[in-house]
Amino acid sequence: MSEHAVVGKGVPRVDALEKVTGAAKYGADINFPGMLHARIFRSTEVHAKILSIDTSEAEKLPGVHAIITQDDIPTGRAVFAKEKVLYYGEPLGAVAATDPDIAEEAAELVKVEYEPLPVVQDVMESIKPDAPHLLNDRTKDGPRRRVITRQLKKLSKETGEDNSAEIERLNAELGGLDDEIYYNVAGETHESAGDVEQGFAESDVVVEGTYTIPRVHQVYMEPHVSVAQAEPSGKLTVWASTQGHFAIRSGIAGVLGIPLSDINVVGVTMGGGFGGRFNIQATHVPAVILSQKTGRPVKAQLNREEEFLDGRPGAGCVIKLKTGVMDDGTIVARKALAFWDCGSVAGGPIANTIRIRGVYKFPHLQMDAYAVHTNKSGTTSYRAPGAPQAIFAAESQLDEIATIIGMDPVDLRMKNMREEGDQVPAGATEPIVGYKETLKAAADAVDWWNREKGPNQGWGVAVGDWTNGCGPGAVYVSVHEDGSVRLFHGSMDITGTDTAMAQIAAEVLTVPYEQVSITRGDTNSAPYNTGSGGSVVTFTMGNTAKLAAEDARGRLLELAAQRLNTDIEHVELRDGKVSLTNGDAPKSLSLGELAAYSLSTTGGPIVGKGSLSGRLSAPAVAVQIAKVEVNPETGNTKVLRTVASQDVGFAINPIAVEGQIEGGVVQGYAWSMMEEMQYDEKGNVNPGFVDYRVPTTADIPRIESVIVEVPAPNGPYGAKGVGEPSLTPTLATFANAVTDATGVRINDLPIKPEKIVNALKSNGNGSR
Amino acid sequence: MRKHPISFTVNGDLQELFVEPRKTLLAVIRDTIGLTGTKEGCSTGDCGACTVIVDGEPVTSCMMLGVSANGKEVTTIEGISNPGELHPVQQAFLEKGGYQCGFCTPGFIMAAKALLDDNPDIPEDEMRHALGGNICRCTGYTKIIEAVLSAAETMRANA
């Protein structure tokens, strides 16, 4: 049994009532008298020079109050395309009108002349010399060219020795490596440990494969929306549905070239983010500038089609992966070459290609990753950015290896897993981790070693890992005269983090959970806070809430000691009362009495403060096992069972934690089996829920969550971030299950029915 | 654009409005009447966030024109609870954690209410197909189905 009264309990969330009654106010629910509605007008070409933009007809439409283009951006920072467009749906400007339908009509009246340019949508084509060069990026060298270039540089510096033969040899090799000159590259990252080629030479078995993971949309249910009001003084207020309102403030300040203090951002309830609602997005700046132009409040809102055309989805990639193992299953070496499709904007989670190292110990590693431009919208974070993609490749290949060497896939993973003190390839040494415990918990939950399967059925297992961050954050705790406790902070809540904070404050101050409430401040009032993402919030804000509550408790004990004429060592806080620990007579003071008393003391009202900017977090791991049945005639896959274990450190609210696990699994299932943003020379061709299918209640049965608790040394009550790890192994879990069911392996996601049918056909058919 | 007079009830209140024929029922409910509990997630009838109950049937209100509501009875999320007393479906979503960001929740609750009003004995597999028009991106549906099953039990007991 838990020694805790409130943390560790699945209490309803602090926002439960407003969410189930429809009272919660989201971005689109913010309305003001006289408010105008913005509509962005967009490119209808995929790659083209802009010859002219004519807004004259649109301006004449009754109800239109302002039209803006890139010329209206004071700093000249790119908000709208001006010289050329790089994708279908790229914003060219925005209209503000009295009604959303009038704004839409006006946007359609804007005339744009283009000179079309050639289009490239495939990263493997885009890196070639004959591809259209989208942003005039310099070329980058591939892995082997990098090594040779470095050697040549070194040799040229070594004077006195005759290196000419070696230099000639290397130059000759370089001359044969033209296919390693990559075009359209926006960024690169490289990591290595040991000597990977030596590792492959020493391995008994070496397996290579190419893995293709599609671009997918976060599909937060609330499309992007912002409301802005420019005051006559020049000050701005922005109501934003965002994962972090402080980042919206700095983003707007940057684009407008104005001080932070001129902008107040109110973070409103947000309809999901999953990484897609960080920083300024399509709606913020248009709303602000249109409000400045008109002096009226302006709401800018995307619809779902615009979300697909012009959102910032999760990046797709192509990963070439090679792994060397010994016959007994010991992993020796692993090498990855990855090309991430960052679309028309530099970015993409290229650094997280390193996740191919997984939770395993091996001496030789090399990772080379590139972000490559294509004629698509830019990308941004999607739940553990980069990890599901890299781990799909890594855990698929590990499964293939298990089959080749005839080893059980769970045993193979268990054998290679790192423990505390083990060296992380190209990293530090492991702190205390729960990898093996979590794998065992999942395997035990399905009785793995006695698992059974019928015809066309298969089991898949995969392991994913993630480390939560810890951002700056602060909390104030006030204790009021009625004994109630109020927290005040500037952190956005999506997943129940406010609830975790309330539970922690209740625990520390020994009051019922219901007695604690929370106020979220806007950027003018609240202390600075990092954005809600990266699985940082419970770790960061749980810690700050605990610090703040402990600070308030200290003051309560001090006041009580004063009031009871004793020393602070002789009082204790329990059940919402401070009592004498050494008194004969049972004397005690309630929190409310102490709060009332505090008002007439020199110290004043009871306020506790917690503030921190960084604490070392702990690695989290998620293991998932799925059982599927594949119809070999239709290629349809039916999920029979999914078990998801996760090391969460400590579950402050088990219902919320399970919810994070279940939600991550279903998103991962969709990425593995269903979802893909599709592009051709016309741009995105499936910008809606009919052609971009996301899972519903009919697609996947209940997820069985298994909570594993290996406490994080610095986490509040040992808690780790839980939001992201749950999606990291899922893509591979289902791919491995399909392979076990069919005997064919699909490395090109999503595993749509036709791919299975075609693979079975070319494999000489065969259910097994 | 010329407006048309319509008369209908929303949560029991008579609404007599002049409505442009291009405005959806969703726009009328949210923008004209000001009840913002009903959400717009896709505008194409595919996500279910805008589900309301019209004459007893669940309807995606983004796919129905406001003028078509003339003479009908519309119930929104704001109309199914009383102060201090949630509808059993709301209560179950609250207790089971059947929501996270909450944006799909009003539509989901209305779809589930309409479903259980019609058949509180519906088996889980049929329930899963019947609720397949409502998209939730946060929960993975496990707790939503737990909530609807639990609400069904309460509604059967109350019947």
PDB file of C-alpha atoms in Angstrom, chain A residues 164-407:
ATOM      1  CA  SER A 164      51.332  11.949 -51.690  1.00  0.00           C
ATOM      2  CA  ALA A 165      50.468   8.327 -52.465  1.00  0.00           C
ATOM      3  CA  GLU A 166      47.862   8.214 -49.701  1.00  0.00           C
ATOM      4  CA  ILE A 167      46.463  11.592 -50.709  1.00  0.00           C
ATOM      5  CA  GLU A 168      46.185  10.390 -54.284  1.00  0.00           C
ATOM      6  CA  ARG A 169      44.432   7.214 -53.193  1.00  0.00           C
ATOM      7  CA  LEU A 170      41.935   9.113 -51.064  1.00  0.00           C
ATOM      8  CA  ASN A 171      41.269  11.660 -53.783  1.00  0.00           C
ATOM      9  CA  ALA A 172      40.610   8.832 -56.196  1.00  0.00           C
ATOM     10  CA  GLU A 173      38.116   7.300 -53.780  1.00  0.00           C
ATOM     11  CA  LEU A 174      36.499  10.684 -53.278  1.00  0.00           C
ATOM     12  CA  GLY A 175      36.110  10.994 -57.046  1.00  0.00           C
ATOM     13  CA  GLY A 176      34.054   7.823 -57.048  1.00  0.00           C
ATOM     14  CA  LEU A 177      31.733   9.097 -54.328  1.00  0.00           C
ATOM     15  CA  ASP A 178      29.705  11.645 -56.244  1.00  0.00           C
ATOM     16  CA  ASP A 179      26.523  10.005 -55.012  1.00  0.00           C
ATOM     17  CA  GLU A 180      27.564  11.095 -51.538  1.00  0.00           C
ATOM     18  CA  ILE A 181      27.263  14.775 -52.410  1.00  0.00           C
ATOM     19  CA  TYR A 182      23.837  15.614 -51.057  1.00  0.00           C
ATOM     20  CA  TYR A 183      21.788  18.540 -52.341  1.00  0.00           C
ATOM     21  CA  ASN A 184      18.889  20.358 -50.651  1.00  0.00           C
ATOM     22  CA  VAL A 185      20.244  19.556 -47.195  1.00  0.00           C
ATOM     23  CA  ALA A 186      18.994  21.831 -44.415  1.00  0.00           C
ATOM     24  CA  GLY A 187      20.974  20.322 -41.560  1.00  0.00           C
ATOM     25  CA  GLU A 188      23.084  17.381 -40.491  1.00  0.00           C
ATOM     26  CA  THR A 189      24.157  15.602 -37.342  1.00  0.00           C
ATOM     27  CA  HIS A 190      26.667  12.836 -36.685  1.00  0.00           C
ATOM     28  CA  GLU A 191      27.570  10.615 -33.745  1.00  0.00           C
ATOM     29  CA  SER A 192      29.952   7.751 -33.339  1.00  0.00           C
ATOM     30  CA  ALA A 193      31.513   5.424 -30.808  1.00  0.00           C
ATOM     31  CA  GLY A 194      34.130   2.739 -31.341  1.00  0.00           C
ATOM     32  CA  ASP A 195      34.835   1.614 -34.877  1.00  0.00           C
ATOM     33  CA  VAL A 196      31.693   0.465 -36.559  1.00  0.00           C
ATOM     34  CA  GLU A 197      33.371  -1.130 -39.586  1.00  0.00           C
ATOM     35  CA  GLN A 198      35.626  -3.172 -37.337  1.00  0.00           C
ATOM     36  CA  GLY A 199      32.518  -4.142 -35.385  1.00  0.00           C
ATOM     37  CA  PHE A 200      30.785  -5.437 -38.506  1.00  0.00           C
ATOM     38  CA  ALA A 201      33.935  -7.379 -39.455  1.00  0.00           C
ATOM     39  CA  GLU A 202      33.911  -9.080 -36.056  1.00  0.00           C
ATOM     40  CA  SER A 203      30.179  -9.898 -36.139  1.00  0.00           C
ATOM     41  CA  ASP A 204      28.824 -13.354 -36.984  1.00  0.00           C
ATOM     42  CA  VAL A 205      25.694 -11.949 -38.580  1.00  0.00           C
ATOM     43  CA  VAL A 206      25.200  -8.573 -40.238  1.00  0.00           C
ATOM     44  CA  VAL A 207      21.742  -7.409 -41.291  1.00  0.00           C
ATOM     45  CA  GLU A 208      20.935  -4.367 -43.406  1.00  0.00           C
ATOM     46  CA  GLY A 209      17.666  -2.733 -44.279  1.00  0.00           C
ATOM     47  CA  THR A 210      16.028   0.443 -45.466  1.00  0.00           C
ATOM     48  CA  TYR A 211      13.108   1.745 -43.439  1.00  0.00           C
ATOM     49  CA  THR A 212      10.648   4.350 -44.650  1.00  0.00           C
ATOM     50  CA  ILE A 213       8.488   6.152 -42.146  1.00  0.00           C
ATOM     51  CA  PRO A 214       5.840   8.565 -43.425  1.00  0.00           C
ATOM     52  CA  ARG A 215       5.125  12.116 -42.423  1.00  0.00           C
ATOM     53  CA  VAL A 216       2.107  12.100 -40.109  1.00  0.00           C
ATOM     54  CA  HIS A 217       0.008  14.851 -38.602  1.00  0.00           C
ATOM     55  CA  GLN A 218      -0.374  15.273 -34.855  1.00  0.00           C
ATOM     56  CA  VAL A 219      -4.144  15.593 -35.423  1.00  0.00           C
ATOM     57  CA  TYR A 220      -4.787  17.560 -32.251  1.00  0.00           C
ATOM     58  CA  MET A 221      -8.553  17.828 -32.379  1.00  0.00           C
ATOM     59  CA  GLU A 222      -8.673  21.611 -32.114  1.00  0.00           C
ATOM     60  CA  PRO A 223      -7.282  23.301 -35.214  1.00  0.00           C
ATOM     61  CA  HIS A 224      -4.883  26.195 -34.618  1.00  0.00           C
ATOM     62  CA  VAL A 225      -6.589  29.370 -33.453  1.00  0.00           C
ATOM     63  CA  SER A 226      -5.619  32.700 -31.940  1.00  0.00           C
ATOM     64  CA  VAL A 227      -7.470  35.831 -30.969  1.00  0.00           C
ATOM     65  CA  ALA A 228      -5.609  39.128 -30.823  1.00  0.00           C
ATOM     66  CA  GLN A 229      -6.513  42.579 -29.553  1.00  0.00           C
ATOM     67  CA  ALA A 230      -4.270  45.562 -30.247  1.00  0.00           C
ATOM     68  CA  GLU A 231      -4.892  48.301 -27.689  1.00  0.00           C
ATOM     69  CA  PRO A 232      -4.745  51.993 -28.648  1.00  0.00           C
ATOM     70  CA  SER A 233      -1.574  52.196 -26.523  1.00  0.00           C
ATOM     71  CA  GLY A 234       0.108  49.721 -28.828  1.00  0.00           C
ATOM     72  CA  LYS A 235       0.001  46.941 -26.262  1.00  0.00           C
ATOM     73  CA  LEU A 236      -1.203  43.570 -27.467  1.00  0.00           C
ATOM     74  CA  THR A 237      -3.245  40.841 -25.858  1.00  0.00           C
ATOM     75  CA  VAL A 238      -3.312  37.445 -27.510  1.00  0.00           C
ATOM     76  CA  TRP A 239      -5.514  34.515 -26.494  1.00  0.00           C
ATOM     77  CA  ALA A 240      -3.707  31.440 -27.629  1.00  0.00           C
ATOM     78  CA  SER A 241      -4.479  27.782 -27.668  1.00  0.00           C
ATOM     79  CA  THR A 242      -0.896  26.702 -27.115  1.00  0.00           C
ATOM     80  CA  GLN A 243       1.441  24.351 -25.303  1.00  0.00           C
ATOM     81  CA  GLY A 244       3.419  27.323 -24.033  1.00  0.00           C
ATOM     82  CA  HIS A 245       2.218  30.930 -23.904  1.00  0.00           C
ATOM     83  CA  PHE A 246       5.630  32.353 -23.046  1.00  0.00           C
ATOM     84  CA  ALA A 247       6.973  31.038 -26.344  1.00  0.00           C
ATOM     85  CA  ILE A 248       4.087  32.698 -28.155  1.00  0.00           C
ATOM     86  CA  ARG A 249       4.995  35.976 -26.478  1.00  0.00           C
ATOM     87  CA  SER A 250       8.645  35.789 -27.536  1.00  0.00           C
ATOM     88  CA  GLY A 251       7.689  34.560 -31.004  1.00  0.00           C
ATOM     89  CA  ILE A 252       5.362  37.491 -31.645  1.00  0.00           C
ATOM     90  CA  ALA A 253       7.850  39.948 -30.163  1.00  0.00           C
ATOM     91  CA  GLY A 254      10.492  38.631 -32.550  1.00  0.00           C
ATOM     92  CA  VAL A 255       8.367  38.908 -35.677  1.00  0.00           C
ATOM     93  CA  LEU A 256       7.039  42.351 -34.775  1.00  0.00           C
ATOM     94  CA  GLY A 257      10.292  43.662 -33.350  1.00  0.00           C
ATOM     95  CA  ILE A 258       8.654  44.902 -30.152  1.00  0.00           C
ATOM     96  CA  PRO A 259       9.510  44.363 -26.459  1.00  0.00           C
ATOM     97  CA  LEU A 260       8.136  41.333 -24.615  1.00  0.00           C
ATOM     98  CA  SER A 261       6.443  43.652 -22.159  1.00  0.00           C
ATOM     99  CA  ASP A 262       4.180  44.994 -24.915  1.00  0.00           C
ATOM    100  CA  ILE A 263       2.546  41.611 -25.323  1.00  0.00           C
ATOM    101  CA  ASN A 264       0.348  39.691 -22.935  1.00  0.00           C
ATOM    102  CA  VAL A 265      -0.474  36.138 -23.952  1.00  0.00           C
ATOM    103  CA  VAL A 266      -3.368  34.373 -22.278  1.00  0.00           C
ATOM    104  CA  GLY A 267      -3.043  30.614 -22.572  1.00  0.00           C
ATOM    105  CA  VAL A 268      -6.511  29.147 -22.943  1.00  0.00           C
ATOM    106  CA  THR A 269      -7.642  25.533 -22.749  1.00  0.00           C
ATOM    107  CA  MET A 270      -6.104  23.704 -25.652  1.00  0.00           C
ATOM    108  CA  GLY A 271      -7.543  20.923 -27.749  1.00  0.00           C
ATOM    109  CA  GLY A 272      -4.465  18.717 -27.866  1.00  0.00           C
ATOM    110  CA  GLY A 273      -0.965  19.494 -28.981  1.00  0.00           C
ATOM    111  CA  PHE A 274       1.341  16.466 -29.173  1.00  0.00           C
ATOM    112  CA  GLY A 275       4.197  18.831 -30.003  1.00  0.00           C
ATOM    113  CA  GLY A 276       2.321  20.622 -32.755  1.00  0.00           C
ATOM    114  CA  ARG A 277       1.282  23.544 -30.622  1.00  0.00           C
ATOM    115  CA  PHE A 278       4.651  24.873 -29.568  1.00  0.00           C
ATOM    116  CA  ASN A 279       5.840  28.320 -30.597  1.00  0.00           C
ATOM    117  CA  ILE A 280       4.054  30.641 -32.948  1.00  0.00           C
ATOM    118  CA  GLN A 281       1.998  28.905 -35.578  1.00  0.00           C
ATOM    119  CA  ALA A 282       0.084  29.985 -38.640  1.00  0.00           C
ATOM    120  CA  THR A 283      -2.602  31.962 -36.814  1.00  0.00           C
ATOM    121  CA  HIS A 284      -0.764  34.096 -34.261  1.00  0.00           C
ATOM    122  CA  VAL A 285       0.953  36.758 -36.335  1.00  0.00           C
ATOM    123  CA  PRO A 286      -1.905  37.251 -38.841  1.00  0.00           C
ATOM    124  CA  ALA A 287      -4.354  37.826 -35.967  1.00  0.00           C
ATOM    125  CA  VAL A 288      -2.024  40.328 -34.313  1.00  0.00           C
ATOM    126  CA  ILE A 289      -1.213  42.366 -37.415  1.00  0.00           C
ATOM    127  CA  LEU A 290      -4.820  42.428 -38.613  1.00  0.00           C
ATOM    128  CA  SER A 291      -5.854  43.666 -35.176  1.00  0.00           C
ATOM    129  CA  GLN A 292      -3.187  46.362 -35.319  1.00  0.00           C
ATOM    130  CA  LYS A 293      -4.475  47.420 -38.751  1.00  0.00           C
ATOM    131  CA  THR A 294      -8.128  47.530 -37.743  1.00  0.00           C
ATOM    132  CA  GLY A 295      -8.012  48.326 -34.030  1.00  0.00           C
ATOM    133  CA  ARG A 296     -10.491  45.524 -33.494  1.00  0.00           C
ATOM    134  CA  PRO A 297     -10.167  42.083 -31.948  1.00  0.00           C
ATOM    135  CA  VAL A 298      -9.370  39.502 -34.618  1.00  0.00           C
ATOM    136  CA  LYS A 299      -9.788  35.755 -34.513  1.00  0.00           C
ATOM    137  CA  ALA A 300      -7.640  33.684 -36.850  1.00  0.00           C
ATOM    138  CA  GLN A 301      -8.524  30.052 -37.122  1.00  0.00           C
ATOM    139  CA  LEU A 302      -7.543  27.175 -39.381  1.00  0.00           C
ATOM    140  CA  ASN A 303      -9.907  24.499 -40.562  1.00  0.00           C
ATOM    141  CA  ARG A 304      -8.926  20.846 -40.786  1.00  0.00           C
ATOM    142  CA  GLU A 305      -7.986  21.008 -44.446  1.00  0.00           C
ATOM    143  CA  GLU A 306      -5.654  23.914 -43.719  1.00  0.00           C
ATOM    144  CA  GLU A 307      -4.188  21.907 -40.857  1.00  0.00           C
ATOM    145  CA  PHE A 308      -3.147  19.201 -43.285  1.00  0.00           C
ATOM    146  CA  LEU A 309      -1.955  21.606 -45.980  1.00  0.00           C
ATOM    147  CA  ASP A 310      -0.168  24.060 -43.742  1.00  0.00           C
ATOM    148  CA  GLY A 311       0.242  22.478 -40.311  1.00  0.00           C
ATOM    149  CA  ARG A 312       3.663  21.521 -39.016  1.00  0.00           C
ATOM    150  CA  PRO A 313       3.384  17.733 -38.846  1.00  0.00           C
ATOM    151  CA  GLY A 314       5.839  15.109 -37.643  1.00  0.00           C
ATOM    152  CA  ALA A 315       8.669  14.438 -40.086  1.00  0.00           C
ATOM    153  CA  GLY A 316       8.931  11.340 -42.215  1.00  0.00           C
ATOM    154  CA  CYS A 317      12.287   9.810 -43.028  1.00  0.00           C
ATOM    155  CA  VAL A 318      14.269   7.101 -44.743  1.00  0.00           C
ATOM    156  CA  ILE A 319      16.689   5.242 -42.499  1.00  0.00           C
ATOM    157  CA  LYS A 320      19.323   2.856 -43.822  1.00  0.00           C
ATOM    158  CA  LEU A 321      20.262   0.694 -40.876  1.00  0.00           C
ATOM    159  CA  LYS A 322      22.881  -2.005 -40.421  1.00  0.00           C
ATOM    160  CA  THR A 323      23.400  -4.136 -37.322  1.00  0.00           C
ATOM    161  CA  GLY A 324      26.084  -6.705 -36.504  1.00  0.00           C
ATOM    162  CA  VAL A 325      25.574  -9.393 -33.842  1.00  0.00           C
ATOM    163  CA  MET A 326      27.286 -12.524 -32.622  1.00  0.00           C
ATOM    164  CA  ASP A 327      25.558 -15.887 -32.964  1.00  0.00           C
ATOM    165  CA  ASP A 328      24.667 -15.806 -29.265  1.00  0.00           C
ATOM    166  CA  GLY A 329      22.723 -12.570 -29.806  1.00  0.00           C
ATOM    167  CA  THR A 330      25.299 -10.102 -28.474  1.00  0.00           C
ATOM    168  CA  ILE A 331      24.948  -6.835 -30.392  1.00  0.00           C
ATOM    169  CA  VAL A 332      28.325  -5.621 -31.658  1.00  0.00           C
ATOM    170  CA  ALA A 333      27.785  -2.714 -34.003  1.00  0.00           C
ATOM    171  CA  ARG A 334      25.068  -0.557 -35.478  1.00  0.00           C
ATOM    172  CA  LYS A 335      25.167   2.093 -38.179  1.00  0.00           C
ATOM    173  CA  ALA A 336      22.447   4.398 -39.445  1.00  0.00           C
ATOM    174  CA  LEU A 337      22.225   6.785 -42.355  1.00  0.00           C
ATOM    175  CA  ALA A 338      19.030   8.802 -42.177  1.00  0.00           C
ATOM    176  CA  PHE A 339      17.363  11.352 -44.444  1.00  0.00           C
ATOM    177  CA  TRP A 340      14.615  13.318 -42.751  1.00  0.00           C
ATOM    178  CA  ASP A 341      12.040  15.155 -44.827  1.00  0.00           C
ATOM    179  CA  CYS A 342      11.840  18.601 -43.266  1.00  0.00           C
ATOM    180  CA  GLY A 343       9.761  20.051 -46.098  1.00  0.00           C
ATOM    181  CA  SER A 344      10.328  23.668 -47.007  1.00  0.00           C
ATOM    182  CA  VAL A 345      11.576  24.789 -43.578  1.00  0.00           C
ATOM    183  CA  ALA A 346      14.858  23.755 -41.956  1.00  0.00           C
ATOM    184  CA  GLY A 347      14.177  21.452 -39.032  1.00  0.00           C
ATOM    185  CA  GLY A 348      13.308  17.850 -38.408  1.00  0.00           C
ATOM    186  CA  PRO A 349      14.339  15.749 -35.404  1.00  0.00           C
ATOM    187  CA  ILE A 350      17.575  14.596 -37.009  1.00  0.00           C
ATOM    188  CA  ALA A 351      19.516  14.422 -33.744  1.00  0.00           C
ATOM    189  CA  ASN A 352      17.122  11.807 -32.424  1.00  0.00           C
ATOM    190  CA  THR A 353      18.278   9.382 -35.083  1.00  0.00           C
ATOM    191  CA  ILE A 354      20.583   8.432 -32.194  1.00  0.00           C
ATOM    192  CA  ARG A 355      17.587   6.554 -30.754  1.00  0.00           C
ATOM    193  CA  ILE A 356      18.628   3.661 -33.007  1.00  0.00           C
ATOM    194  CA  ARG A 357      20.943   2.727 -30.149  1.00  0.00           C
ATOM    195  CA  GLY A 358      17.904   1.809 -28.071  1.00  0.00           C
ATOM    196  CA  VAL A 359      18.448   0.566 -24.541  1.00  0.00           C
ATOM    197  CA  TYR A 360      21.213  -1.830 -25.510  1.00  0.00           C
ATOM    198  CA  LYS A 361      24.928  -1.937 -24.793  1.00  0.00           C
ATOM    199  CA  PHE A 362      27.272  -2.340 -27.727  1.00  0.00           C
ATOM    200  CA  PRO A 363      30.665  -0.828 -28.480  1.00  0.00           C
ATOM    201  CA  HIS A 364      30.460   0.353 -32.073  1.00  0.00           C
ATOM    202  CA  LEU A 365      27.994   2.934 -33.311  1.00  0.00           C
ATOM    203  CA  GLN A 366      27.790   5.371 -36.165  1.00  0.00           C
ATOM    204  CA  MET A 367      24.943   7.678 -37.004  1.00  0.00           C
ATOM    205  CA  ASP A 368      24.755  10.173 -39.853  1.00  0.00           C
ATOM    206  CA  ALA A 369      21.530  12.080 -40.299  1.00  0.00           C
ATOM    207  CA  TYR A 370      20.457  14.798 -42.718  1.00  0.00           C
ATOM    208  CA  ALA A 371      17.424  17.031 -42.962  1.00  0.00           C
ATOM    209  CA  VAL A 372      16.357  17.378 -46.578  1.00  0.00           C
ATOM    210  CA  HIS A 373      14.094  19.934 -48.216  1.00  0.00           C
ATOM    211  CA  THR A 374      11.057  18.962 -50.279  1.00  0.00           C
ATOM    212  CA  ASN A 375       7.995  20.867 -51.558  1.00  0.00           C
ATOM    213  CA  LYS A 376       5.974  20.319 -48.420  1.00  0.00           C
ATOM    214  CA  SER A 377       5.105  22.425 -45.398  1.00  0.00           C
ATOM    215  CA  GLY A 378       7.692  22.506 -42.617  1.00  0.00           C
ATOM    216  CA  THR A 379       7.595  20.052 -39.737  1.00  0.00           C
ATOM    217  CA  THR A 380       7.702  20.287 -35.996  1.00  0.00           C
ATOM    218  CA  SER A 381       7.596  18.039 -32.972  1.00  0.00           C
ATOM    219  CA  TYR A 382       5.264  15.107 -32.703  1.00  0.00           C
ATOM    220  CA  ARG A 383       5.317  13.215 -29.415  1.00  0.00           C
ATOM    221  CA  ALA A 384       8.909  12.067 -28.754  1.00  0.00           C
ATOM    222  CA  PRO A 385      10.087  13.686 -31.984  1.00  0.00           C
ATOM    223  CA  GLY A 386      12.268  11.345 -34.009  1.00  0.00           C
ATOM    224  CA  ALA A 387      12.144   8.454 -31.584  1.00  0.00           C
ATOM    225  CA  PRO A 388       9.230   6.433 -33.018  1.00  0.00           C
ATOM    226  CA  GLN A 389      10.839   6.637 -36.457  1.00  0.00           C
ATOM    227  CA  ALA A 390      14.360   5.635 -35.381  1.00  0.00           C
ATOM    228  CA  ILE A 391      13.082   2.995 -32.988  1.00  0.00           C
ATOM    229  CA  PHE A 392      10.859   1.512 -35.696  1.00  0.00           C
ATOM    230  CA  ALA A 393      13.952   0.840 -37.797  1.00  0.00           C
ATOM    231  CA  ALA A 394      16.027  -0.375 -34.861  1.00  0.00           C
ATOM    232  CA  GLU A 395      13.450  -2.659 -33.279  1.00  0.00           C
ATOM    233  CA  SER A 396      12.280  -4.068 -36.620  1.00  0.00           C
ATOM    234  CA  GLN A 397      15.834  -5.002 -37.484  1.00  0.00           C
ATOM    235  CA  LEU A 398      16.419  -6.519 -34.075  1.00  0.00           C
ATOM    236  CA  ASP A 399      13.378  -8.714 -34.623  1.00  0.00           C
ATOM    237  CA  GLU A 400      14.713  -9.806 -37.986  1.00  0.00           C
ATOM    238  CA  ILE A 401      17.993 -10.705 -36.280  1.00  0.00           C
ATOM    239  CA  ALA A 402      16.158 -12.759 -33.657  1.00  0.00           C
ATOM    240  CA  THR A 403      14.583 -14.794 -36.452  1.00  0.00           C
ATOM    241  CA  ILE A 404      17.907 -15.230 -38.280  1.00  0.00           C
ATOM    242  CA  ILE A 405      19.843 -16.427 -35.229  1.00  0.00           C
ATOM    243  CA  GLY A 406      16.877 -18.391 -33.890  1.00  0.00           C
ATOM    244  CA  MET A 407      16.562 -16.529 -30.603  1.00  0.00           C
TER     245      MET A 407
END
